[in-house]
Short mmCIF file of C-alpha atoms in Angstrom, two decimals:
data_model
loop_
_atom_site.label_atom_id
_atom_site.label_comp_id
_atom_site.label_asym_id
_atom_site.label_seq_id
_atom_site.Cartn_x
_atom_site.Cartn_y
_atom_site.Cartn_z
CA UNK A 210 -86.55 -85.48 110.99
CA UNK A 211 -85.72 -86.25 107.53
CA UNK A 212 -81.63 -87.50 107.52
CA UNK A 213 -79.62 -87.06 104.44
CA UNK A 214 -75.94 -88.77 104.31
CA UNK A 215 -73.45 -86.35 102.63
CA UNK A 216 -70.28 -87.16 101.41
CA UNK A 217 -67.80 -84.75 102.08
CA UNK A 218 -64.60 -83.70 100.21
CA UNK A 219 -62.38 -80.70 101.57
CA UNK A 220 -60.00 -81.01 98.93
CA UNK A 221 -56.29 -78.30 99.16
CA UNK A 222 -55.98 -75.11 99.91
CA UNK A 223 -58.86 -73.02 100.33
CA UNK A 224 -61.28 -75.97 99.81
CA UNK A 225 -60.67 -77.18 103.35
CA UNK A 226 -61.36 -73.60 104.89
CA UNK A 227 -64.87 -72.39 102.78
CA UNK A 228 -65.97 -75.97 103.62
CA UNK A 229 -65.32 -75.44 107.01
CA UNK A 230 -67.81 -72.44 106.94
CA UNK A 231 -70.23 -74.29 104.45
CA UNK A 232 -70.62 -77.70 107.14
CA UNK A 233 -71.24 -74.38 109.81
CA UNK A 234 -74.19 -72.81 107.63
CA UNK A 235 -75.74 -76.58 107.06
CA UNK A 236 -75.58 -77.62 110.71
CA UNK A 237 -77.38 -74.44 111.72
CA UNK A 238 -80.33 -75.03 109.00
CA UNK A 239 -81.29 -78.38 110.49
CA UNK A 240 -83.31 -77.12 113.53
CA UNK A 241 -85.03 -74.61 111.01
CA UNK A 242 -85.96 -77.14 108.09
CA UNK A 243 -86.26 -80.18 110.04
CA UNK A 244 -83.74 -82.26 108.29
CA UNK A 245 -80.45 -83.99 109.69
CA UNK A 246 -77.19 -83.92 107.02
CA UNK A 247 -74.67 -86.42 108.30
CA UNK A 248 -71.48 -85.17 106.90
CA UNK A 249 -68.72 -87.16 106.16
CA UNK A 250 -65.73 -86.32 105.78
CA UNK A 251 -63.45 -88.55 103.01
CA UNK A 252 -59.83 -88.04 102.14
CA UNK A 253 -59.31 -87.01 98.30
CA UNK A 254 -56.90 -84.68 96.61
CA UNK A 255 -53.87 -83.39 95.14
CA UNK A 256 -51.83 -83.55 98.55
CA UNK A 257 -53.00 -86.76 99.47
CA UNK A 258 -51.11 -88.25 95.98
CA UNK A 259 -48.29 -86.42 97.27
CA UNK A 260 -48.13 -88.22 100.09
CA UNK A 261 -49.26 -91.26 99.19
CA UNK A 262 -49.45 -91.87 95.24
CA UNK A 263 -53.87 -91.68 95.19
CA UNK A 264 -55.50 -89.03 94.61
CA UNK A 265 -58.76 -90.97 95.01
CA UNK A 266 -59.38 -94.00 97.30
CA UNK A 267 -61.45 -96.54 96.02
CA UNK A 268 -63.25 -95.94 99.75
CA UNK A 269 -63.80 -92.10 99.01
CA UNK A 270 -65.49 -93.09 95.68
CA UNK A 271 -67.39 -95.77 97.06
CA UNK A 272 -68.76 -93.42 99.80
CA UNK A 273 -70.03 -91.18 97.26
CA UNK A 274 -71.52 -93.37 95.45
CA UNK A 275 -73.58 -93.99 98.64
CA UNK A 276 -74.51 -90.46 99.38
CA UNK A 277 -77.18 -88.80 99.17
CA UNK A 278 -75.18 -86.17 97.81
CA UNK A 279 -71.47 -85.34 97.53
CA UNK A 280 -70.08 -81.57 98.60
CA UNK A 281 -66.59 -80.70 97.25
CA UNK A 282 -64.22 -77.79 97.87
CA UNK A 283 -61.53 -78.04 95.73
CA UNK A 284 -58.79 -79.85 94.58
CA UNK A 285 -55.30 -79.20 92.74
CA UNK A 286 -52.13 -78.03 93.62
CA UNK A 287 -49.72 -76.38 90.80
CA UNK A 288 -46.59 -78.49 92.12
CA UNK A 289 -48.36 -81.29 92.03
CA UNK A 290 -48.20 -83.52 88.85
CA UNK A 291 -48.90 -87.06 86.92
CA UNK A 292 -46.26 -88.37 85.40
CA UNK A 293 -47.52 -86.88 82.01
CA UNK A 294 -46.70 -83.25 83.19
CA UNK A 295 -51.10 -82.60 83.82
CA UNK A 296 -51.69 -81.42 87.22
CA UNK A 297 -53.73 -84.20 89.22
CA UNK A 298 -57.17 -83.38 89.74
CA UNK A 299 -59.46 -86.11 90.79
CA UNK A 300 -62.52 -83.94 90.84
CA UNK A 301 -62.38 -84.88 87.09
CA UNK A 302 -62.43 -88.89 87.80
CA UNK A 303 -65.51 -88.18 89.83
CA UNK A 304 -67.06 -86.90 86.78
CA UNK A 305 -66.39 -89.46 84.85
CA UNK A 306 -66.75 -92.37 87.26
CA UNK A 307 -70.28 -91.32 88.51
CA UNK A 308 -71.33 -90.42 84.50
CA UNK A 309 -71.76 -86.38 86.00
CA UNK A 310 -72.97 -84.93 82.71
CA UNK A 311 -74.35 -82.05 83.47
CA UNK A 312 -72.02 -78.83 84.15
CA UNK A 313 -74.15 -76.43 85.72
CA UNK A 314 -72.53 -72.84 86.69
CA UNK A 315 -75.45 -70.25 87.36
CA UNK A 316 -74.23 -66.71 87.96
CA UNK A 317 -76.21 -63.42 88.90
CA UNK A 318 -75.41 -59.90 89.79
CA UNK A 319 -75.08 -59.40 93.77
CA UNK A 320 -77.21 -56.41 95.45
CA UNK A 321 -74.09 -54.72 97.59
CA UNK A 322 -71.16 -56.01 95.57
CA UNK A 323 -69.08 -53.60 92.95
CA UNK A 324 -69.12 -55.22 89.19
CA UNK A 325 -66.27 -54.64 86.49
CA UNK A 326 -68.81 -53.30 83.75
CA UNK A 327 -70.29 -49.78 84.22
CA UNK A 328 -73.77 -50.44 82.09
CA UNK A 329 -76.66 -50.39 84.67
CA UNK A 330 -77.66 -53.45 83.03
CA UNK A 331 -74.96 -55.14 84.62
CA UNK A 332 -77.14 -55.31 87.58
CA UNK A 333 -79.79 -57.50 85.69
CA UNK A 334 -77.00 -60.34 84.69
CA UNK A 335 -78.60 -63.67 85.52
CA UNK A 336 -77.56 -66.57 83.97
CA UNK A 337 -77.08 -70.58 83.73
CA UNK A 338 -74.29 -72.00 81.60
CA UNK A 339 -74.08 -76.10 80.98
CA UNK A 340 -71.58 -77.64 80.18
CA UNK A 341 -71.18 -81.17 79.04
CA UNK A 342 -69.02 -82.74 81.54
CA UNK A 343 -67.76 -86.51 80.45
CA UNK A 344 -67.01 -86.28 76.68
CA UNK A 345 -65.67 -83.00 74.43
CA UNK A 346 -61.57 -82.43 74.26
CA UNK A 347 -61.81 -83.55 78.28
CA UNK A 348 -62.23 -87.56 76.67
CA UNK A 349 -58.51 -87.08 75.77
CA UNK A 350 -57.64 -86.55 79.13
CA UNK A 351 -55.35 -90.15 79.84
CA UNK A 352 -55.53 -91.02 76.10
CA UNK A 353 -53.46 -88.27 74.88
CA UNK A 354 -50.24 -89.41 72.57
CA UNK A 355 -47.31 -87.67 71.67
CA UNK A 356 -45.61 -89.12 68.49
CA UNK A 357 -42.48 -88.96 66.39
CA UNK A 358 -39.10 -87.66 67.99
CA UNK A 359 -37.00 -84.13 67.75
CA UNK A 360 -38.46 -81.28 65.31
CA UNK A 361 -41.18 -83.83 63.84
CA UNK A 362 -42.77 -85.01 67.24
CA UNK A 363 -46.25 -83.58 67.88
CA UNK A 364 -49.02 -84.33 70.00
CA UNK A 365 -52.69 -85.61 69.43
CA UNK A 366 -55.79 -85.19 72.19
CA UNK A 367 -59.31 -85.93 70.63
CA UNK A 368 -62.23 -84.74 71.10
CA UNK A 369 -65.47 -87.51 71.12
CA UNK A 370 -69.14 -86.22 70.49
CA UNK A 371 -71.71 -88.54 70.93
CA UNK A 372 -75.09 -88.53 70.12
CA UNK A 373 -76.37 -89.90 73.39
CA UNK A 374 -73.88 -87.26 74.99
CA UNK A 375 -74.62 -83.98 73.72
CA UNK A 376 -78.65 -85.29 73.89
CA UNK A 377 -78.70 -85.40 77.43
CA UNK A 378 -76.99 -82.57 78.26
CA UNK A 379 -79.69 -80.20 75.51
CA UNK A 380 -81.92 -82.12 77.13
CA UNK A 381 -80.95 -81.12 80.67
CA UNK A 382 -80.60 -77.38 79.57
CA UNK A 383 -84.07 -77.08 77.70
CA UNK A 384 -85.37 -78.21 81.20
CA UNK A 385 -83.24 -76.12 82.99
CA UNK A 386 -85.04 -73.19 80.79
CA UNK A 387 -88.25 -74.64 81.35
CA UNK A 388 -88.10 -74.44 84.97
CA UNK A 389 -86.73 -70.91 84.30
CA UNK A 390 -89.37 -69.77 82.52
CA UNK A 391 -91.68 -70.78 85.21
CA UNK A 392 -89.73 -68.84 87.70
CA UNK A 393 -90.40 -65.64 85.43
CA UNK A 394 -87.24 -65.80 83.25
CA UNK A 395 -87.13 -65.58 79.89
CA UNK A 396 -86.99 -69.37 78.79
CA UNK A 397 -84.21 -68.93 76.12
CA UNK A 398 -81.33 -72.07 75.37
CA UNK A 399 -78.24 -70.71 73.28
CA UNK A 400 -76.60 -73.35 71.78
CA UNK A 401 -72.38 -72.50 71.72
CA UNK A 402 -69.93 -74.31 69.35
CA UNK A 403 -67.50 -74.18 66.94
CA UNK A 404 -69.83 -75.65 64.07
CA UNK A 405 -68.23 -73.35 61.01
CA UNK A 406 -64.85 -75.33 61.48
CA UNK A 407 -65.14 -78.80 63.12
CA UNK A 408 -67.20 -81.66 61.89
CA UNK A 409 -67.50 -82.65 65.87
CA UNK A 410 -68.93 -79.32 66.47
CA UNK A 411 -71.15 -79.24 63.15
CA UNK A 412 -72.66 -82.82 64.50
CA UNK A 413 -73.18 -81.53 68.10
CA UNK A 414 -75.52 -78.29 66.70
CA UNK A 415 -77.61 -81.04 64.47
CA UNK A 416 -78.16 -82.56 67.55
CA UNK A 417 -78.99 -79.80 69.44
CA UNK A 418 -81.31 -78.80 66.62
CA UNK A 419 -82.86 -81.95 66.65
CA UNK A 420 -83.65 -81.70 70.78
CA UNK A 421 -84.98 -78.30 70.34
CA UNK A 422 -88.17 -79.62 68.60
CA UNK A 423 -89.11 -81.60 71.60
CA UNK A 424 -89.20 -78.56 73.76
CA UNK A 425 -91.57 -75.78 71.81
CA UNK A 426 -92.28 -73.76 74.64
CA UNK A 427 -88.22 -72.73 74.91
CA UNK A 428 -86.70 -70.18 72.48
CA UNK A 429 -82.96 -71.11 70.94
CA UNK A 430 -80.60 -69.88 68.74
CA UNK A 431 -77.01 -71.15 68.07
CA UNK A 432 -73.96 -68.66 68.58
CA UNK A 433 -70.15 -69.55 67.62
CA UNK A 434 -68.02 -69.85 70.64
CA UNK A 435 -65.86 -66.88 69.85
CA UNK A 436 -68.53 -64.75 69.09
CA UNK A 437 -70.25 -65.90 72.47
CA UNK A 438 -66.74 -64.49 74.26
CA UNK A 439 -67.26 -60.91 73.08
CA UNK A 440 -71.17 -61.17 73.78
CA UNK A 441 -70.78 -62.19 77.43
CA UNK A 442 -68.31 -59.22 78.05
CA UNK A 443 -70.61 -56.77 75.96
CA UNK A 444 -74.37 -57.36 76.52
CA UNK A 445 -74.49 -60.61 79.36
CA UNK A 446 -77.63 -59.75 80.84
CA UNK A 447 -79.27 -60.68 77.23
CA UNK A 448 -78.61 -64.80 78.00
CA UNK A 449 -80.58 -67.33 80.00
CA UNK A 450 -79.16 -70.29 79.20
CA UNK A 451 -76.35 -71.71 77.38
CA UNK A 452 -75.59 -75.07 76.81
CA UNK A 453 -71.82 -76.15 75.27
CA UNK A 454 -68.88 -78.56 74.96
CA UNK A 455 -66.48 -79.88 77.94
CA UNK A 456 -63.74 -77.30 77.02
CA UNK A 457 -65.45 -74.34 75.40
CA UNK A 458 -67.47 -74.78 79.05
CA UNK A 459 -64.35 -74.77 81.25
CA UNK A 460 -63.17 -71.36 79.64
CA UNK A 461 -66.17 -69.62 79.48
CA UNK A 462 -68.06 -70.45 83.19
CA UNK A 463 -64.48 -68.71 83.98
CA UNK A 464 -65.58 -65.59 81.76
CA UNK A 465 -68.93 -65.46 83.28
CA UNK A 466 -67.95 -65.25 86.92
CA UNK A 467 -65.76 -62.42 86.60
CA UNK A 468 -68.54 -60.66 84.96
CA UNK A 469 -69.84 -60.73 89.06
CA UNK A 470 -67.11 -60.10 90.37
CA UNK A 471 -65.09 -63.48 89.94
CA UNK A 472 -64.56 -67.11 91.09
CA UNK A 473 -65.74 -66.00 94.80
CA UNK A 474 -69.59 -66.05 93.63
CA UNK A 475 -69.65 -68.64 91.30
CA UNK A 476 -71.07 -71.81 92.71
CA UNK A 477 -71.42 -75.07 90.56
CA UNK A 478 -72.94 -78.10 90.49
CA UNK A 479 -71.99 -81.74 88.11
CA UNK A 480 -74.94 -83.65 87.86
CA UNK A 481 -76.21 -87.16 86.48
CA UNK A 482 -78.96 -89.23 86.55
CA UNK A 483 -78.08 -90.90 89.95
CA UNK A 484 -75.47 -88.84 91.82
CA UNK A 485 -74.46 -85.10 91.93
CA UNK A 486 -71.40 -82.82 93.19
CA UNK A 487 -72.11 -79.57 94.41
CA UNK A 488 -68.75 -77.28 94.62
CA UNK A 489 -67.20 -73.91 94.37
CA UNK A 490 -65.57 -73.25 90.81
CA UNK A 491 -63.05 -71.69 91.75
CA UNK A 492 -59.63 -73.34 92.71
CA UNK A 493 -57.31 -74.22 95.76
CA UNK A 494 -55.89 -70.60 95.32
CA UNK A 495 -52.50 -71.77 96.95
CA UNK A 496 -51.75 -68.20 97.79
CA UNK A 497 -54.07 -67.20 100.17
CA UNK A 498 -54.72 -70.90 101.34
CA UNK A 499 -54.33 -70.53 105.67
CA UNK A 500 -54.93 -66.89 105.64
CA UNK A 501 -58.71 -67.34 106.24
CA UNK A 502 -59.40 -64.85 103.69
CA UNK A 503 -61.15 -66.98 100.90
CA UNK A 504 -64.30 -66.14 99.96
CA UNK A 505 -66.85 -69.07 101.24
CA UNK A 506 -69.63 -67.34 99.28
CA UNK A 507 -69.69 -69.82 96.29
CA UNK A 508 -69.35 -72.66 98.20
CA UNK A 509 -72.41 -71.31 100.36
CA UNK A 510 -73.96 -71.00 97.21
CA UNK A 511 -73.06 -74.56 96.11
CA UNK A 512 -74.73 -76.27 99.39
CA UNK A 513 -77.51 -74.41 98.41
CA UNK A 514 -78.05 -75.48 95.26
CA UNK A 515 -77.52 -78.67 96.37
CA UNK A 516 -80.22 -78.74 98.76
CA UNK A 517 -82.60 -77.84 95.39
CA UNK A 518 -81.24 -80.88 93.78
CA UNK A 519 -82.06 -83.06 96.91
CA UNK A 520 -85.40 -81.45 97.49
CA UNK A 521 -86.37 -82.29 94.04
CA UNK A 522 -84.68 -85.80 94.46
CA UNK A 523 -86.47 -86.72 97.72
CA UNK A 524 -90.04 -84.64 97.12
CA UNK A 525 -88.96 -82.19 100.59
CA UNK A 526 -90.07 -78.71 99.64
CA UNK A 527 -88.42 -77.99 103.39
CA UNK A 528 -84.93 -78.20 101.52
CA UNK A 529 -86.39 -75.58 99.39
CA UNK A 530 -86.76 -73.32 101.91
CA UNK A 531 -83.04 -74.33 103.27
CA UNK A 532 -81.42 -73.15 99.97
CA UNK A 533 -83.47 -70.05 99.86
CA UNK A 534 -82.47 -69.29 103.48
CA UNK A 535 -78.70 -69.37 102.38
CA UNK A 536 -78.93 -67.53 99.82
CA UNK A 537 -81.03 -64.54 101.43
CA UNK A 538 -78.82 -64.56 104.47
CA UNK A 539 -76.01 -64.12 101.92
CA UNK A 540 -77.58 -61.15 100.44
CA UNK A 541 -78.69 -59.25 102.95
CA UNK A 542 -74.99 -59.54 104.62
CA UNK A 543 -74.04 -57.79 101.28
CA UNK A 544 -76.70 -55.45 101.08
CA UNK A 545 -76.50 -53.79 104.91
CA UNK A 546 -72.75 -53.62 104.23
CA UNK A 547 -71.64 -56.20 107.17
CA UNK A 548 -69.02 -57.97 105.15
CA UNK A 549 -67.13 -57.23 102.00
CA UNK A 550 -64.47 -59.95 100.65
CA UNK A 551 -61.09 -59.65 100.36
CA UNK A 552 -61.72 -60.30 96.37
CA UNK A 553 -63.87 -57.26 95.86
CA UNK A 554 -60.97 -55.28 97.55
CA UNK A 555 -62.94 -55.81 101.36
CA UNK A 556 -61.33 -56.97 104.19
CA UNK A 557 -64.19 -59.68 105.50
CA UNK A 558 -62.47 -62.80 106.65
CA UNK A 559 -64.06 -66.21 105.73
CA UNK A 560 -65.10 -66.53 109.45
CA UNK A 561 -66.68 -62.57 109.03
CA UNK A 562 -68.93 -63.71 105.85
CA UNK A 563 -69.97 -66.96 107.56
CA UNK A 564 -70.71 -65.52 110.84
CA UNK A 565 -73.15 -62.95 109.08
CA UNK A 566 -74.48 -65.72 106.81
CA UNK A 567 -75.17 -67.63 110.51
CA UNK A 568 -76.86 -64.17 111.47
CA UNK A 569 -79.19 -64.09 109.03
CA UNK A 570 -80.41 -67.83 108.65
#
């Protein structure tokens, strides 16, 4: 039996409770795939600086390091803030500290969940958005500066585009829509910037550009980020995949999941050339934390694709059929009707949607 050493990080709020169910699902799959996950649990978070002033041991970041993989739920608590006034969230020192490039936020339609938009096309939305994930507006994060004093003071963040940065990441997505295309999908990168304004923006589509040519097989075309916001709310099902800047990434992956229904199916993934996180993108969600009403569907979704990433890693096709096993189980609890979460206006506890998930495995 194959073991793989997983690093895991519960986080606040909901995070500890849809990991619960997530460490559940994975346990179960071993027998079936023949593979062992040693999960360990490591201390990390918002309420741990409360308490004690780190948000991130140096002993949680060395453990991931040493994973296989690392499985987060989430992390960040409103009260809970630097001394600059930003809201501590280590998930982002991860990124940086492990060099996770690669945003990746896939989202599709569910068979036996409502949708906000009424067009029967709706039903075909299935998309990848990446989003560069150590560079953009997010390098001012720390370096910010706020100068002068009274009515003249003002504040400066910058944003930092490198070549060898926005390369990687078009590079990663032009893959990405290779291995789509494969799968049947169209095979289609949109580029999305701000490239009629800033020169940062304007250097990051020549780049893109430039990538393109290296990857013939892929169609691409280049959309303004604005533009891209109406798009994705009028005619989603149209885009494969889209590959954009730190921030314009962070607002939009937002936009996309509440095209499905919202934050409770949108799994997500940071990877780099040695190490990946696999986690929920949605929040601690405060309010409902200790309820057990969260949705544990992305976070499902999340171990899942992380069992693609290590299957690809580590040449097991058994992992494969792990990830696919989640994510059928998932559906066909939605499908027959068995569970419906509290977020789509159901009643399903987390416990309810894992238990079916167990079901169906």
């Amino acid at each position: 039996m194959t073991s793989y050493d997983i690093a895991v990080l519960p986080g606040d709020g909901i995070g500890v409770e849809v990991m619960n169910a997530a460490m559940e699902v994975l346990r179960a799959l071993e027998t079936r795939i023949g593979s062992k996950f040693t999960m360990t649990v490591h201390p990390a978070g918002a309420q741990l600086y409360s308490e004690t002033g780190n948000a991130l041991p140096d002993s949680t970041l060395d453990a991931c390091r040493k994973a296989h993989a690392i499985l987060f739920g989430a992390m960040g608590l409103p009260h809970v803030r630097g001394k600059d006034g930003t809201e501590v969230i280590p998930q982002l020192d991860i990124r940086f500290a492990l060099d996770l490039y690669a945003g990746v936020r896939p989202i599709k339609t569910w068979q036996g969940l409502p949708v906000p938009l009424r067009d029967r096309r709706a039903a075909e939305i299935d998309l990848v958005l990446v989003r560069e994930s150590t560079e953009g507006l997010f390098y001012a994060r720390g370096r910010g500066t706020v100068e002068g004093s009274g009515d003249d003071s003002y504040a400066l963040d910058t944003m930092k585009i490198t070549h060898k940065g926005t390369a990687r990441v078009c590079d990663f997505a032009f893959r990405l829509a290779e291995q789509r295309k494969a799968a049947g999908k169209r095979g289609h990168v949109t580029n999305v910037d701000k490239a009629n304004v800033f020169t940062s923006m304007a250097y990051w589509r020549q780049i893109f550009e430039q990538r393109a040519k290296d990857f013939p097989s892929i169609t691409v075309e280049n959309a303004y980020v604005d533009a891209m916001a109406l798009n994705l709310v009028m005619k989603p099902w149209q885009y494969d995949v889209l590959v954009t800047e730190n921030m314009f990434g962070d607002i939009l992956s937002d936009l996309i999941a509440a095209l499905v229904g919202g934050m409770g199916m949108a799994p997500s993934a940071d990877i780099g050339d040695d190490h990946a996180v696999f986690q929920p993108a949605h929040g601690t969600a405060p309010d409902i934390a200790g309820r057990g009403i969260a949705n544990p569907s992305a976070m499902l979704l999340s171990a899942a694709m992380m069992l693609d990433w290590l299957a690809v890693r580590h040449d097991d096709p058994a992992l494969v059929d792990g990830a696919r096993a989640i994510e059928k189980a998932l559906q066909t609890s939605f499908e027959k009707k068995e569970v419906l979460p509290f977020d789509f206006g159901g009643s399903s506890t987390t416990a309810d949607i894992a238990n079916a998930v167990l079901r169906h495995l």
